[in-house]
Every structure is written in structure tokens, then in C-alpha cells.
Short mmCIF file of C-alpha atoms in Angstrom, two decimals:
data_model
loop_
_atom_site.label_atom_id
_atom_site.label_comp_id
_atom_site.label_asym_id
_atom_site.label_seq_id
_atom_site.Cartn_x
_atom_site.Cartn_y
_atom_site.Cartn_z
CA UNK T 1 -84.50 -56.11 -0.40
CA UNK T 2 -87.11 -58.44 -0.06
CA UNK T 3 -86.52 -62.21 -1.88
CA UNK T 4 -82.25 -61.86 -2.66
CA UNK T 5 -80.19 -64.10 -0.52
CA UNK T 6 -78.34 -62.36 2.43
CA UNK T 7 -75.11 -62.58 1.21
CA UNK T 8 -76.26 -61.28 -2.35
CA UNK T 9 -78.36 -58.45 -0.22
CA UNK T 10 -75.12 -57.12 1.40
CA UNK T 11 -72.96 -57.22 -1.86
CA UNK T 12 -75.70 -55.18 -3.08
CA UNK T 13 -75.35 -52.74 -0.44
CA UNK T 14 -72.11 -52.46 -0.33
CA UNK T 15 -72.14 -51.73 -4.63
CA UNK T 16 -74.86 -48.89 -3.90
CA UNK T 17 -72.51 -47.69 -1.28
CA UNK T 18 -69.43 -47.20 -3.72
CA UNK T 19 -71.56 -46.27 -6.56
CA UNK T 20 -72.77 -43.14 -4.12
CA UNK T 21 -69.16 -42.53 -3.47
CA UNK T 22 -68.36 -42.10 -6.87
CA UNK T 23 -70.79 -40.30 -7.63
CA UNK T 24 -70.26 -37.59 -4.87
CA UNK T 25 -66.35 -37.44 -6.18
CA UNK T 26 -67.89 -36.34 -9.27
CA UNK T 27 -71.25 -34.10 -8.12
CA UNK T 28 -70.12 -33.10 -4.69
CA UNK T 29 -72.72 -31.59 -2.01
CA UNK T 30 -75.24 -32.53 -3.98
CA UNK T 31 -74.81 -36.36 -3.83
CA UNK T 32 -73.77 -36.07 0.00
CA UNK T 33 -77.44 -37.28 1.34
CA UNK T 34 -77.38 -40.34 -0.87
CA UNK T 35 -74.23 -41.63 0.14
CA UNK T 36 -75.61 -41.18 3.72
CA UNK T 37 -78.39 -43.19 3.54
CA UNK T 38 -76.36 -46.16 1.47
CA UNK T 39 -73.96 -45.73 4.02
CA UNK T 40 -76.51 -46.25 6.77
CA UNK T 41 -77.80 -49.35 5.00
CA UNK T 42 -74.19 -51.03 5.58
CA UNK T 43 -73.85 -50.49 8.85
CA UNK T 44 -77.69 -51.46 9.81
CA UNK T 45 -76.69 -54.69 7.39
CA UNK T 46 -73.38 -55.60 9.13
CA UNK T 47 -72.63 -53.33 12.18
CA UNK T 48 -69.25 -55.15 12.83
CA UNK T 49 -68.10 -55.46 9.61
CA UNK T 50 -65.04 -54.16 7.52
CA UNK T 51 -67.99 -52.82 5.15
CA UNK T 52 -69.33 -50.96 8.41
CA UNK T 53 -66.16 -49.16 8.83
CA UNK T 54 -65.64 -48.57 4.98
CA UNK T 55 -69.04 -46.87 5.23
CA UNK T 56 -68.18 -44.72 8.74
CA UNK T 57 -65.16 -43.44 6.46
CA UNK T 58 -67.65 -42.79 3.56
CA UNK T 59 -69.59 -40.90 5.85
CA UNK T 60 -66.70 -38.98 7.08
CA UNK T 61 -65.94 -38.18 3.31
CA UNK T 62 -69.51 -36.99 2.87
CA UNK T 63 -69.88 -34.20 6.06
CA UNK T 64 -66.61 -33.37 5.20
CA UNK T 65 -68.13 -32.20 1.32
CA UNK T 66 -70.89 -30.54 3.03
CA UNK T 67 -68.34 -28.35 5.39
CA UNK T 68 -69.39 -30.39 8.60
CA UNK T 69 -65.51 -31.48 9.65
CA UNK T 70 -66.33 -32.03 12.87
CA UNK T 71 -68.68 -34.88 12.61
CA UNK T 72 -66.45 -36.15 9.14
CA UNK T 73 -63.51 -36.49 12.33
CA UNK T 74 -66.20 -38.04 14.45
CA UNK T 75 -67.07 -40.85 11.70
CA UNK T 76 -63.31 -41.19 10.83
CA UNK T 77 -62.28 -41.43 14.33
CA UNK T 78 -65.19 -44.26 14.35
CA UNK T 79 -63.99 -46.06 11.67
CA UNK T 80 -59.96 -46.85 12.80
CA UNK T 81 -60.42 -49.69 14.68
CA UNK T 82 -62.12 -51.95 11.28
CA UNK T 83 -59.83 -49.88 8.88
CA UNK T 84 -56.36 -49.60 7.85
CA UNK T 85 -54.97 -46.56 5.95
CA UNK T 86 -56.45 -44.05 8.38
CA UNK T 87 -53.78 -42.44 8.96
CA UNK T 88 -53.99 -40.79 5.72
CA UNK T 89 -57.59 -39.84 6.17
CA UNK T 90 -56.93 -37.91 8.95
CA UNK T 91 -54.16 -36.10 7.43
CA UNK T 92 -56.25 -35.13 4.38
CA UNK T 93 -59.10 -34.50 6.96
CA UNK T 94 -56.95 -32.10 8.41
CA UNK T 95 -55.64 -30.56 5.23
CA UNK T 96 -59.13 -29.87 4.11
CA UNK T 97 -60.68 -28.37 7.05
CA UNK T 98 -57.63 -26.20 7.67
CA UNK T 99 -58.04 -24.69 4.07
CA UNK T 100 -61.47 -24.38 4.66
CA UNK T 101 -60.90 -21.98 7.61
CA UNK T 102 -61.57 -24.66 10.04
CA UNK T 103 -58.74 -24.25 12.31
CA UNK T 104 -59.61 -26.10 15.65
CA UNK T 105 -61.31 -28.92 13.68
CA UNK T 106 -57.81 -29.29 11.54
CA UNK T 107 -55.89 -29.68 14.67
CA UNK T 108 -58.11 -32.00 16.08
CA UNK T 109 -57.65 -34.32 12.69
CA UNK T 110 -53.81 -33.92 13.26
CA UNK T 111 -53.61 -34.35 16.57
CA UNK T 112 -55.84 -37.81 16.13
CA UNK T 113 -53.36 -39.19 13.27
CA UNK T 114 -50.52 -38.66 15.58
CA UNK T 115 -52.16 -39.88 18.82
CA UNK T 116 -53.34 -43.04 17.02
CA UNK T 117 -50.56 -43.67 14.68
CA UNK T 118 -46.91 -42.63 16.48
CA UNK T 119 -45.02 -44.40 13.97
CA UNK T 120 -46.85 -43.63 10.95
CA UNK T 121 -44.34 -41.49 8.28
CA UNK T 122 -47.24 -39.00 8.30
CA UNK T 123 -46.43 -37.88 11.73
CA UNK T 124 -43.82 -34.85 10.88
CA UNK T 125 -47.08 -33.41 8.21
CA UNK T 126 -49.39 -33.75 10.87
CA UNK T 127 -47.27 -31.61 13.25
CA UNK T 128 -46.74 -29.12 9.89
CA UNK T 129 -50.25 -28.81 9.20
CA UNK T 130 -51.08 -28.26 13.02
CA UNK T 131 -48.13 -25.66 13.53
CA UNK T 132 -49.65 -23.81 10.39
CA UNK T 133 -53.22 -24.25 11.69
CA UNK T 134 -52.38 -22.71 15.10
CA UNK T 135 -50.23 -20.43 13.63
CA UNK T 136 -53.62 -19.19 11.14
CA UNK T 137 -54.96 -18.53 14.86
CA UNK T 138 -52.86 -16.65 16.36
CA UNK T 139 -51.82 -18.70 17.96
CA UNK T 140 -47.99 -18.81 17.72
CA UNK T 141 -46.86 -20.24 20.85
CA UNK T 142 -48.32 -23.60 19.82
CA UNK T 143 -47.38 -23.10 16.39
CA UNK T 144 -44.00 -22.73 17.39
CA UNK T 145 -43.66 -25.60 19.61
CA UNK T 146 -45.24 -27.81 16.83
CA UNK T 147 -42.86 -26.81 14.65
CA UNK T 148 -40.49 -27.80 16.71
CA UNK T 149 -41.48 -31.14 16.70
CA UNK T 150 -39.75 -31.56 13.51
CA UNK T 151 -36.07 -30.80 14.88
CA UNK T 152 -35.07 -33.86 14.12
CA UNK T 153 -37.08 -34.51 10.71
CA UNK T 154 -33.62 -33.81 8.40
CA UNK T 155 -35.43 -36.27 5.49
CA UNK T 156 -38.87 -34.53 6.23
CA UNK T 157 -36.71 -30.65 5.80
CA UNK T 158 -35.77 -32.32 2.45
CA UNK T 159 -39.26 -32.75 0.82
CA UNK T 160 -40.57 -29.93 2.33
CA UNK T 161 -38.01 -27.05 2.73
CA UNK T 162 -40.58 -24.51 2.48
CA UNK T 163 -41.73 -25.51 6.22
CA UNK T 164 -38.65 -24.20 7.41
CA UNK T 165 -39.51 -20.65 6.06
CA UNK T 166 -42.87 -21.22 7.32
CA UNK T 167 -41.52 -22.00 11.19
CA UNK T 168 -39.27 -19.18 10.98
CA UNK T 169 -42.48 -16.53 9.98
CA UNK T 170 -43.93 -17.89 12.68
CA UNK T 171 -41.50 -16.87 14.74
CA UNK T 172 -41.31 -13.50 13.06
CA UNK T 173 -44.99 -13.24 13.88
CA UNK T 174 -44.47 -13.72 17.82
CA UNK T 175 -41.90 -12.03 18.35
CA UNK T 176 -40.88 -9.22 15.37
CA UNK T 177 -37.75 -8.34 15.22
CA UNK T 178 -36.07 -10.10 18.09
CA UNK T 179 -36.98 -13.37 16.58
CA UNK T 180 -33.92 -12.28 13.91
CA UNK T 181 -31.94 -15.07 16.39
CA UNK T 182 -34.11 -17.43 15.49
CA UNK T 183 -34.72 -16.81 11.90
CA UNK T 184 -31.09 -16.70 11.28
CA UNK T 185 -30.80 -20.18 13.07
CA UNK T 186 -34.00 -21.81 10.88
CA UNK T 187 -31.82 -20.67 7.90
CA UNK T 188 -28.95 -21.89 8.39
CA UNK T 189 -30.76 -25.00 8.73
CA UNK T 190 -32.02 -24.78 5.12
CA UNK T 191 -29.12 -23.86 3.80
CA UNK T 192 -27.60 -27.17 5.12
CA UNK T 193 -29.49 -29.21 3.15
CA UNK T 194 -27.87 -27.99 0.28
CA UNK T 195 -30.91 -27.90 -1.83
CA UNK T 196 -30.90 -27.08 -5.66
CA UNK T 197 -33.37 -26.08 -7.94
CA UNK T 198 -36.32 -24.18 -8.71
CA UNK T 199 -38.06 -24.91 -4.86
CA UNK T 200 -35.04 -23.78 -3.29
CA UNK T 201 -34.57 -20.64 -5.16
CA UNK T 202 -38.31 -19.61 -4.10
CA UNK T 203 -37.35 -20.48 -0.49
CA UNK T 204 -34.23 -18.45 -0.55
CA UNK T 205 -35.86 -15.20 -1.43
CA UNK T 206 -38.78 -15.64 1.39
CA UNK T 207 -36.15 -15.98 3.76
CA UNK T 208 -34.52 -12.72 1.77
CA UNK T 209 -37.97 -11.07 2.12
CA UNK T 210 -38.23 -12.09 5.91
CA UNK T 211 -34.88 -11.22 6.72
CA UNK T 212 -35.44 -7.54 5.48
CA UNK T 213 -39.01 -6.91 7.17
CA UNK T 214 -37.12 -8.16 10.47
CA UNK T 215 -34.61 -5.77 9.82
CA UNK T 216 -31.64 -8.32 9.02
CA UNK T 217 -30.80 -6.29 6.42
CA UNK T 218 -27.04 -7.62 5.46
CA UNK T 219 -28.37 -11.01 5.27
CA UNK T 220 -31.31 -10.56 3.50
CA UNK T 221 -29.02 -8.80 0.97
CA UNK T 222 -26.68 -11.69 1.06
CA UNK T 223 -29.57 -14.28 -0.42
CA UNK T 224 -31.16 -11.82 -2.92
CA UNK T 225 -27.70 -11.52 -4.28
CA UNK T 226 -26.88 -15.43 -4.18
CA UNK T 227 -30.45 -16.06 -5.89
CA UNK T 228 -29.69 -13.20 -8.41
CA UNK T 229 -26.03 -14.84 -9.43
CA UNK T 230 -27.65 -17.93 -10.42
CA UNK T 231 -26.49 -19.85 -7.43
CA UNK T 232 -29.13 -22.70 -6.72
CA UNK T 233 -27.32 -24.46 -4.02
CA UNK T 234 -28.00 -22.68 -0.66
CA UNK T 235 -25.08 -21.87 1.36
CA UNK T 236 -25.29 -20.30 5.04
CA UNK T 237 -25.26 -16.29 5.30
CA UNK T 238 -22.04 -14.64 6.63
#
């Protein structure tokens, strides 16, 4: 940009750069390319800068639009040490890539948000979304042992009940019917939390549904009839 100031050149940029953004919100793949190359600009412009890692994250936002989550973790992974929030990027990262089929790329985004941020509340969905992710594979020993990882999450259980249902399929899915141990363990679990309401109902009658395909059939008779009574405050089975 030939006769602005510097300083007036790299606002510039930096505008073009979140006007591209926007626009690939709104237009998707087929605004990808131009946020590259604004992107590009910034970091040519100011290599070191917190605009440079804004851009690396724009760039992650853009292959991930195009389906390329491997390089969108590269860029992200780039971007942490200039930018603060990432912790969230790599969780939606993650999401993303694991609803796009992505599996080993979603695990990857997890397992970087948990490596590089230990504390961060987003640590028990990060262990979630890889236990589902392996779990998508196959892959249920690992699923299983992620899920595990939230033992001790009592306030996560609480926003996310249906996780509990989810671990306890998984176990279903390793083992059939001798997992009943362990599915009648998860539930009792849920059923401490003493949930109420239209979320817990639909939790109660997957674990009904579960309990009867692993042949628990007493118990699995025991929530269909709580749910069917009206009772929205889970209780443990006999």
C-alpha cells in the first residue's frame, strides 16, 4: 500500500482481515481464500504481533470451513502463545471436526486444550468430546478411560447428565452384557444428582432403553415406570 503511513498501512490490514472474517461467517467456503491471503498480509506486516496471532486463528477458522482440520489445529496450535481465549478454540475445533467425521483430528484438538490449558473449566468437555470421539472409532478402551476422567466432575454431571448415559453405552459397547455392573453403577450416579425436568426425563428412559438391550430387564422396567408416573426427580433402581 504504497504512500499510507505504516501505522495507517497495518490498521488497514488488520480491517481487511476482519472484514474477510465476516464475510466467510456469512458465505462460508467460498470466502475461505480471501481471508487467507488478508491473513497472510498480517503476519508478513507484523510477524510478532497480537494481529499475527489473531490472523493464525483466522486461518485456523478458514481450513477448518474448507474441511482441512488438521492444518485449522496446526494454525490454532500456532497462534496460543500471542492469544488468549484458546482454549475455547480448540474445544470448538474439536467439536467441529468430530461432527464432521474427523475423529483423530478431534482428539488431537482436545487433547491440545487440555495439554495446554490444565486448569481451564473446559477441561471435563474436552475429555467428553474425546471419550465420544474414540468411542465413534471403536475405540472403547480409550473412550472409556476418558470418560473416566470425569469421576470427579459432580458440577460437570450436573450440566451435562446426558454424558453419563453416554459413558455407560460405551461401556455397553465393549463389553455387552457384562458391562450391566457398570451400567448399573453410572446410574446410580445420575440418579444422585437428583435432577428434574424435561433433560432428565430423556436421560432416564436411555438408561431404560440400555438397561433392557443389556438384559437388565427389572431395572429397565423400574425407570420406564418412574418416567411414566410423572416422577421427574431420579431416584436409584432397587
Amino acid at each position: 500500500m504504497p504512500g499510507f503511513p505504516s501505522d495507517l498501512r497495518l490498521d488497514i490490514l488488520v480491517v481487511v482481515m476482519d472484514a474477510c472474517r465476516l464475510r466467510l461467517l456469512s458465505d462460508g467456503v467460498s470466502a475461505a481464500q480471501d481471508l487467507r491471503r488478508a491473513c497472510s498480509a498480517v503476519i508478513d506486516a507484523m510477524p510478532q504481533s497480537p494481529a499475527a496471532a489473531e490472523a493464525l486463528r483466522n486461518l485456523s477458522l478458514a481450513s477448518q470451513t474448507v474441511g482441512d482440520f488438521s492444518g485449522a489445529l496446526d494454525y490454532l496450535a500456532a497462534a496460543c502463545p500471542g492469544l488468549g481465549g484458546t482454549d475455547r478454540s480448540f474445544l470448538n475445533l474439536g467439536t467441529a471436526a468430530s461432527a464432521a467425521g474427523k475423529q483423530e483430528e478431534a482428539v488431537r484438538a482436545f487433547a491440545e486444550l487440555v495439554r495446554r490449558y490444565p486448569l481451564s473449566a473446559l477441561v471435563p468437555d474436552a475429555w467428553a468430546g474425546a471419550a465420544r470421539s474414540w468411542s465413534a472409532q471403536g475405540r472403547y478402551d480409550e473412550a472409556g478411560k476418558a470418560f473416566a476422567r470425569l469421576s470427579d466432575s459432580q458440577e460437570y454431571f450436573l450440566k451435562a447428565p446426558d454424558v453419563l448415559l453416554e459413558w455407560a453405552r460405551n461401556g455397553y459397547r465393549a463389553e455387552g452384557v457384562r458391562a450391566s455392573g457398570q451400567i448399573a453403577e453410572i446410574y446410580r450416579r445420575f440418579s444422585s444428582l437428583e435432577l428434574q425436568g424435561e433433560q432428565a426425563d430423556e436421560v432416564l428412559l436411555g438408561f431404560g432403553d440400555l438397561m433392557s438391550e443389556a438384559g437388565m430387564d427389572r431395572e429397565a422396567q423400574t425407570v420406564w415406570h418412574r418416567v411414566s408416573q410423572g416422577s421427574r426427580v431420579c431416584a436409584g433402581t432397587a
